[in-house]
Amino acid sequence: MEEVNDKQPFLTHLEELRWHFTRSLCAICVGALIAFLNKSFIFDNIVFACKNNDFPTYIFLCNLSEKLCIKDMPFILMNVEMAGQFTMHLLVSFVGGIIIAFPYLLYELWSFISPAMYKNEKKISIIFFIFSFVLFVFGIVFGYYVIIPFSINFLSSYMISDVIENNIHFISFIKTITTIILTTGLLFQLPLCVYFLTRFNFINSKQLRQYRRHSFVIILIIASILTPPDIFSQILIGLPIFLLYEFSILVATLTSSKT
């Protein structure tokens, strides 16, 4: 009988988790439907906008210096699959659904873990979840206006021989964009992840400081891969990521002092 009672809390939590997951999935589906029905706006004004010369990032770089100016995108997008465009429409809609539903996903996550928190911890966690949403938006904006333009310009113009002409499969183009956007959005969740990992004693601020140099090298490598081979572009991308890491150390320090 005691064994049954011991299993009951676990089964109860599992049932709650199932409903949180179901509601989150429904929210993503609703967001995906909204994105799916706004096909022209999503693709013409967002997805393919970074291919145009009047994209805000290109205008900003041209105003800074003629050497940084990106005037042409020397490639053509093409489709060679019968269901290629429809498949990408579904993929972009799904990614859009995640972005649209993200505030609600955070709410569901908080609703699941908040019963295990003390009253003062709930107040702190609410602030962090709100801040998490703000960071997610910043991450998407950073990926869209900084990483994507540099990545597309570098990868599309990179040539190993003049014999090869860049006619890029639009599926590759879209997957690159969606991957970067989601990656940067999630990467900017680093402070929130550090908060919970520190809260449950998986890591501490001392460890983060200890591996700061290693992290800095990794950040520089990532920046060099994602940007053209000039120091300005690498700093433009590497600096925000490094600052995010430093902020995560601060979060870990504050969290450790309150636990």
mmCIF file of C-alpha atoms in Angstrom:
data_model
loop_
_atom_site.group_PDB
_atom_site.id
_atom_site.type_symbol
_atom_site.label_atom_id
_atom_site.label_comp_id
_atom_site.label_asym_id
_atom_site.label_seq_id
_atom_site.Cartn_x
_atom_site.Cartn_y
_atom_site.Cartn_z
ATOM 1 C CA MET A 1 0.000 0.000 0.000
ATOM 2 C CA GLU A 2 2.882 2.346 0.834
ATOM 3 C CA GLU A 3 4.449 1.598 -2.545
ATOM 4 C CA VAL A 4 1.244 2.723 -4.268
ATOM 5 C CA ASN A 5 1.197 5.956 -2.230
ATOM 6 C CA ASP A 6 4.847 6.606 -3.109
ATOM 7 C CA LYS A 7 4.090 6.253 -6.794
ATOM 8 C CA GLN A 8 1.024 8.484 -6.635
ATOM 9 C CA PRO A 9 2.876 11.859 -6.468
ATOM 10 C CA PHE A 10 5.054 10.832 -9.418
ATOM 11 C CA LEU A 11 2.021 9.785 -11.466
ATOM 12 C CA THR A 12 0.271 13.030 -10.525
ATOM 13 C CA HIS A 13 3.250 15.112 -11.678
ATOM 14 C CA LEU A 14 3.480 13.048 -14.847
ATOM 15 C CA GLU A 15 -0.187 13.707 -15.597
ATOM 16 C CA GLU A 16 0.285 17.435 -14.964
ATOM 17 C CA LEU A 17 3.322 17.461 -17.239
ATOM 18 C CA ARG A 18 1.311 15.752 -19.961
ATOM 19 C CA TRP A 19 -1.362 18.452 -19.831
ATOM 20 C CA HIS A 20 1.225 21.250 -19.797
ATOM 21 C CA PHE A 21 2.868 19.673 -22.841
ATOM 22 C CA THR A 22 -0.487 19.237 -24.603
ATOM 23 C CA ARG A 23 -1.491 22.861 -24.047
ATOM 24 C CA SER A 24 1.946 24.038 -25.195
ATOM 25 C CA LEU A 25 1.665 21.963 -28.364
ATOM 26 C CA CYS A 26 -1.795 23.404 -29.039
ATOM 27 C CA ALA A 27 -0.406 26.930 -28.603
ATOM 28 C CA ILE A 28 2.357 26.183 -31.121
ATOM 29 C CA CYS A 29 -0.228 24.823 -33.567
ATOM 30 C CA VAL A 30 -2.329 27.992 -33.223
ATOM 31 C CA GLY A 31 0.765 30.141 -33.785
ATOM 32 C CA ALA A 32 1.758 27.990 -36.767
ATOM 33 C CA LEU A 33 -1.726 28.400 -38.253
ATOM 34 C CA ILE A 34 -1.460 32.184 -37.928
ATOM 35 C CA ALA A 35 1.923 32.107 -39.679
ATOM 36 C CA PHE A 36 0.632 29.705 -42.346
ATOM 37 C CA LEU A 37 -2.291 31.986 -43.236
ATOM 38 C CA ASN A 38 0.029 34.996 -43.573
ATOM 39 C CA LYS A 39 2.273 33.393 -46.190
ATOM 40 C CA SER A 40 2.958 36.493 -48.292
ATOM 41 C CA PHE A 41 3.937 38.661 -45.336
ATOM 42 C CA ILE A 42 6.108 35.986 -43.707
ATOM 43 C CA PHE A 43 8.076 35.097 -46.833
ATOM 44 C CA ASP A 44 8.234 38.383 -48.763
ATOM 45 C CA ASN A 45 8.759 40.737 -45.817
ATOM 46 C CA ILE A 46 10.701 38.529 -43.392
ATOM 47 C CA VAL A 47 12.282 35.368 -44.832
ATOM 48 C CA PHE A 48 13.471 36.760 -48.176
ATOM 49 C CA ALA A 49 13.924 40.363 -47.024
ATOM 50 C CA CYS A 50 17.569 39.738 -46.103
ATOM 51 C CA LYS A 51 18.280 39.048 -49.788
ATOM 52 C CA ASN A 52 17.334 42.609 -50.782
ATOM 53 C CA ASN A 53 19.769 45.508 -50.965
ATOM 54 C CA ASP A 54 17.455 47.713 -48.882
ATOM 55 C CA PHE A 55 17.657 45.399 -45.858
ATOM 56 C CA PRO A 56 18.308 47.605 -42.753
ATOM 57 C CA THR A 57 21.597 45.876 -41.896
ATOM 58 C CA TYR A 58 23.040 46.499 -45.370
ATOM 59 C CA ILE A 59 21.975 50.148 -45.297
ATOM 60 C CA PHE A 60 23.568 50.574 -41.855
ATOM 61 C CA LEU A 61 26.851 49.012 -42.989
ATOM 62 C CA CYS A 62 26.949 51.153 -46.144
ATOM 63 C CA ASN A 63 26.464 54.263 -44.023
ATOM 64 C CA LEU A 64 29.350 53.210 -41.773
ATOM 65 C CA SER A 65 31.868 52.555 -44.517
ATOM 66 C CA GLU A 66 32.017 51.857 -48.228
ATOM 67 C CA LYS A 67 34.220 48.828 -47.511
ATOM 68 C CA LEU A 68 31.501 47.273 -45.356
ATOM 69 C CA CYS A 69 28.788 47.914 -47.911
ATOM 70 C CA ILE A 70 27.009 44.802 -49.212
ATOM 71 C CA LYS A 71 25.463 45.732 -52.551
ATOM 72 C CA ASP A 72 24.782 42.467 -54.321
ATOM 73 C CA MET A 73 23.721 38.944 -53.409
ATOM 74 C CA PRO A 74 25.422 36.897 -56.157
ATOM 75 C CA PHE A 75 23.144 33.881 -56.141
ATOM 76 C CA ILE A 76 19.773 32.697 -57.418
ATOM 77 C CA LEU A 77 17.245 30.802 -55.316
ATOM 78 C CA MET A 78 15.718 27.795 -57.018
ATOM 79 C CA ASN A 79 13.374 24.918 -56.264
ATOM 80 C CA VAL A 80 13.963 21.432 -57.702
ATOM 81 C CA GLU A 81 11.457 19.434 -55.661
ATOM 82 C CA MET A 82 7.761 19.037 -56.444
ATOM 83 C CA ALA A 83 6.666 19.569 -52.842
ATOM 84 C CA GLY A 84 9.607 21.805 -51.916
ATOM 85 C CA GLN A 85 7.714 25.071 -51.561
ATOM 86 C CA PHE A 86 4.828 23.508 -49.639
ATOM 87 C CA THR A 87 7.242 21.694 -47.305
ATOM 88 C CA MET A 88 9.102 24.905 -46.550
ATOM 89 C CA HIS A 89 5.807 26.704 -46.017
ATOM 90 C CA LEU A 90 5.017 24.158 -43.296
ATOM 91 C CA LEU A 91 8.505 24.403 -41.764
ATOM 92 C CA VAL A 92 8.500 28.196 -41.601
ATOM 93 C CA SER A 93 4.965 28.144 -40.179
ATOM 94 C CA PHE A 94 6.081 25.739 -37.445
ATOM 95 C CA VAL A 95 9.063 27.931 -36.529
ATOM 96 C CA GLY A 96 6.756 30.948 -36.561
ATOM 97 C CA GLY A 97 4.380 29.041 -34.284
ATOM 98 C CA ILE A 98 7.151 28.485 -31.735
ATOM 99 C CA ILE A 99 8.096 32.170 -31.797
ATOM 100 C CA ILE A 100 4.495 33.374 -31.507
ATOM 101 C CA ALA A 101 3.671 30.905 -28.726
ATOM 102 C CA PHE A 102 6.927 31.376 -26.799
ATOM 103 C CA PRO A 103 5.446 33.639 -24.061
ATOM 104 C CA TYR A 104 2.739 31.050 -23.423
ATOM 105 C CA LEU A 105 5.328 28.236 -23.421
ATOM 106 C CA LEU A 106 7.223 30.072 -20.686
ATOM 107 C CA TYR A 107 3.981 30.455 -18.746
ATOM 108 C CA GLU A 108 3.301 26.706 -18.961
ATOM 109 C CA LEU A 109 6.847 25.951 -17.805
ATOM 110 C CA TRP A 110 6.481 28.324 -14.872
ATOM 111 C CA SER A 111 3.067 26.855 -13.970
ATOM 112 C CA PHE A 112 4.609 23.391 -13.802
ATOM 113 C CA ILE A 113 7.617 24.219 -11.608
ATOM 114 C CA SER A 114 6.187 27.038 -9.444
ATOM 115 C CA PRO A 115 4.293 24.750 -6.992
ATOM 116 C CA ALA A 116 7.693 23.399 -5.848
ATOM 117 C CA MET A 117 8.983 26.904 -5.060
ATOM 118 C CA TYR A 118 8.783 29.020 -1.936
ATOM 119 C CA LYS A 119 6.902 32.312 -2.082
ATOM 120 C CA ASN A 120 10.031 34.462 -2.419
ATOM 121 C CA GLU A 121 11.399 32.106 -5.082
ATOM 122 C CA LYS A 122 8.197 32.471 -7.098
ATOM 123 C CA LYS A 123 8.615 36.244 -7.195
ATOM 124 C CA ILE A 124 12.199 35.910 -8.410
ATOM 125 C CA SER A 125 11.266 33.263 -10.974
ATOM 126 C CA ILE A 126 8.502 35.472 -12.425
ATOM 127 C CA ILE A 127 11.069 38.212 -13.046
ATOM 128 C CA PHE A 128 13.425 35.735 -14.685
ATOM 129 C CA PHE A 129 10.730 34.304 -16.940
ATOM 130 C CA ILE A 130 9.722 37.779 -18.099
ATOM 131 C CA PHE A 131 13.383 38.546 -18.652
ATOM 132 C CA SER A 132 13.703 35.254 -20.528
ATOM 133 C CA PHE A 133 11.065 36.369 -23.016
ATOM 134 C CA VAL A 134 12.848 39.694 -23.511
ATOM 135 C CA LEU A 135 16.126 37.849 -24.117
ATOM 136 C CA PHE A 136 14.420 35.503 -26.579
ATOM 137 C CA VAL A 137 13.183 38.483 -28.588
ATOM 138 C CA PHE A 138 16.634 40.099 -28.468
ATOM 139 C CA GLY A 139 18.157 36.811 -29.601
ATOM 140 C CA ILE A 140 15.842 36.571 -32.598
ATOM 141 C CA VAL A 141 16.454 40.206 -33.545
ATOM 142 C CA PHE A 142 20.211 39.720 -33.159
ATOM 143 C CA GLY A 143 20.171 36.584 -35.291
ATOM 144 C CA TYR A 144 17.951 38.129 -37.948
ATOM 145 C CA TYR A 145 19.633 41.507 -38.328
ATOM 146 C CA VAL A 146 23.249 40.569 -37.554
ATOM 147 C CA ILE A 147 24.137 36.901 -37.990
ATOM 148 C CA ILE A 148 21.885 36.077 -40.962
ATOM 149 C CA PRO A 149 23.047 38.934 -43.257
ATOM 150 C CA PHE A 150 26.729 38.205 -42.601
ATOM 151 C CA SER A 151 26.257 34.450 -42.933
ATOM 152 C CA ILE A 152 24.291 34.679 -46.173
ATOM 153 C CA ASN A 153 26.736 37.145 -47.692
ATOM 154 C CA PHE A 154 29.763 35.040 -46.782
ATOM 155 C CA LEU A 155 28.376 31.595 -47.623
ATOM 156 C CA SER A 156 26.705 32.651 -50.874
ATOM 157 C CA SER A 157 29.789 34.468 -52.190
ATOM 158 C CA TYR A 158 32.346 31.879 -51.074
ATOM 159 C CA MET A 159 33.898 30.166 -54.103
ATOM 160 C CA ILE A 160 36.465 27.414 -54.480
ATOM 161 C CA SER A 161 36.584 27.889 -58.258
ATOM 162 C CA ASP A 162 35.203 30.221 -60.931
ATOM 163 C CA VAL A 163 33.879 27.144 -62.688
ATOM 164 C CA ILE A 164 31.112 26.779 -60.087
ATOM 165 C CA GLU A 165 28.123 29.136 -60.088
ATOM 166 C CA ASN A 166 26.072 29.586 -56.923
ATOM 167 C CA ASN A 167 22.459 28.648 -57.628
ATOM 168 C CA ILE A 168 21.241 27.907 -54.129
ATOM 169 C CA HIS A 169 18.401 25.561 -53.319
ATOM 170 C CA PHE A 170 15.828 27.723 -51.536
ATOM 171 C CA ILE A 171 15.268 24.911 -49.010
ATOM 172 C CA SER A 172 18.906 25.292 -47.940
ATOM 173 C CA PHE A 173 18.401 29.065 -47.743
ATOM 174 C CA ILE A 174 15.304 28.796 -45.545
ATOM 175 C CA LYS A 175 16.768 26.099 -43.298
ATOM 176 C CA THR A 176 19.817 28.302 -42.724
ATOM 177 C CA ILE A 177 17.635 31.238 -41.705
ATOM 178 C CA THR A 178 15.287 29.270 -39.436
ATOM 179 C CA THR A 179 18.197 27.458 -37.780
ATOM 180 C CA ILE A 180 20.037 30.702 -37.038
ATOM 181 C CA ILE A 181 16.928 32.422 -35.682
ATOM 182 C CA LEU A 182 15.990 29.573 -33.345
ATOM 183 C CA THR A 183 19.605 29.026 -32.291
ATOM 184 C CA THR A 184 20.199 32.653 -31.336
ATOM 185 C CA GLY A 185 16.816 32.872 -29.620
ATOM 186 C CA LEU A 186 17.654 29.820 -27.513
ATOM 187 C CA LEU A 187 21.279 30.914 -27.036
ATOM 188 C CA PHE A 188 20.032 34.086 -25.390
ATOM 189 C CA GLN A 189 18.292 31.851 -22.829
ATOM 190 C CA LEU A 190 21.727 31.139 -21.339
ATOM 191 C CA PRO A 191 21.170 33.334 -18.232
ATOM 192 C CA LEU A 192 17.890 31.553 -17.498
ATOM 193 C CA CYS A 193 19.530 28.124 -17.902
ATOM 194 C CA VAL A 194 22.379 29.198 -15.632
ATOM 195 C CA TYR A 195 19.851 30.404 -13.053
ATOM 196 C CA PHE A 196 18.147 27.013 -12.809
ATOM 197 C CA LEU A 197 21.391 25.016 -13.016
ATOM 198 C CA THR A 198 22.805 27.119 -10.181
ATOM 199 C CA ARG A 199 19.543 26.939 -8.262
ATOM 200 C CA PHE A 200 19.735 23.127 -8.217
ATOM 201 C CA ASN A 201 23.519 23.091 -7.572
ATOM 202 C CA PHE A 202 24.592 21.664 -10.921
ATOM 203 C CA ILE A 203 27.012 24.542 -11.561
ATOM 204 C CA ASN A 204 28.266 27.636 -9.745
ATOM 205 C CA SER A 205 29.770 31.007 -10.582
ATOM 206 C CA LYS A 206 33.265 29.772 -9.691
ATOM 207 C CA GLN A 207 33.116 27.138 -12.431
ATOM 208 C CA LEU A 208 31.885 29.677 -14.977
ATOM 209 C CA ARG A 209 34.750 32.018 -14.105
ATOM 210 C CA GLN A 210 37.219 29.134 -14.236
ATOM 211 C CA TYR A 211 36.250 28.312 -17.833
ATOM 212 C CA ARG A 212 35.890 31.927 -18.979
ATOM 213 C CA ARG A 213 38.994 31.769 -21.202
ATOM 214 C CA HIS A 214 37.863 28.526 -22.799
ATOM 215 C CA SER A 215 34.457 30.058 -23.463
ATOM 216 C CA PHE A 216 36.038 33.177 -24.940
ATOM 217 C CA VAL A 217 38.025 31.049 -27.421
ATOM 218 C CA ILE A 218 34.884 29.122 -28.394
ATOM 219 C CA ILE A 219 32.991 32.395 -28.885
ATOM 220 C CA LEU A 220 35.738 33.721 -31.173
ATOM 221 C CA ILE A 221 35.661 30.500 -33.201
ATOM 222 C CA ILE A 222 31.878 30.745 -33.580
ATOM 223 C CA ALA A 223 32.149 34.404 -34.589
ATOM 224 C CA SER A 224 34.836 33.624 -37.182
ATOM 225 C CA ILE A 225 32.663 30.898 -38.714
ATOM 226 C CA LEU A 226 29.503 33.005 -38.880
ATOM 227 C CA THR A 227 31.066 36.194 -40.227
ATOM 228 C CA PRO A 228 33.239 37.370 -43.120
ATOM 229 C CA PRO A 229 36.995 37.320 -42.354
ATOM 230 C CA ASP A 230 37.283 40.866 -41.000
ATOM 231 C CA ILE A 231 37.795 41.819 -37.361
ATOM 232 C CA PHE A 232 34.856 44.271 -37.269
ATOM 233 C CA SER A 233 32.313 41.609 -38.208
ATOM 234 C CA GLN A 234 33.743 39.111 -35.731
ATOM 235 C CA ILE A 235 33.617 41.636 -32.893
ATOM 236 C CA LEU A 236 30.083 42.616 -33.883
ATOM 237 C CA ILE A 237 28.904 39.048 -33.324
ATOM 238 C CA GLY A 238 31.352 37.805 -30.696
ATOM 239 C CA LEU A 239 30.988 40.703 -28.241
ATOM 240 C CA PRO A 240 27.247 40.297 -27.496
ATOM 241 C CA ILE A 241 27.707 36.550 -26.949
ATOM 242 C CA PHE A 242 30.624 37.176 -24.596
ATOM 243 C CA LEU A 243 28.623 39.801 -22.680
ATOM 244 C CA LEU A 244 25.818 37.276 -22.378
ATOM 245 C CA TYR A 245 28.259 34.820 -20.799
ATOM 246 C CA GLU A 246 29.484 37.484 -18.366
ATOM 247 C CA PHE A 247 25.902 38.300 -17.431
ATOM 248 C CA SER A 248 25.295 34.593 -16.795
ATOM 249 C CA ILE A 249 28.182 34.630 -14.296
ATOM 250 C CA LEU A 250 26.463 37.503 -12.488
ATOM 251 C CA VAL A 251 23.193 35.555 -12.468
ATOM 252 C CA ALA A 252 24.975 32.517 -10.999
ATOM 253 C CA THR A 253 26.599 34.677 -8.309
ATOM 254 C CA LEU A 254 23.308 36.274 -7.260
ATOM 255 C CA THR A 255 21.508 32.937 -7.301
ATOM 256 C CA SER A 256 24.177 31.265 -5.143
ATOM 257 C CA SER A 257 23.996 34.043 -2.561
ATOM 258 C CA LYS A 258 20.235 33.562 -2.134
ATOM 259 C CA THR A 259 20.190 29.764 -1.862
#
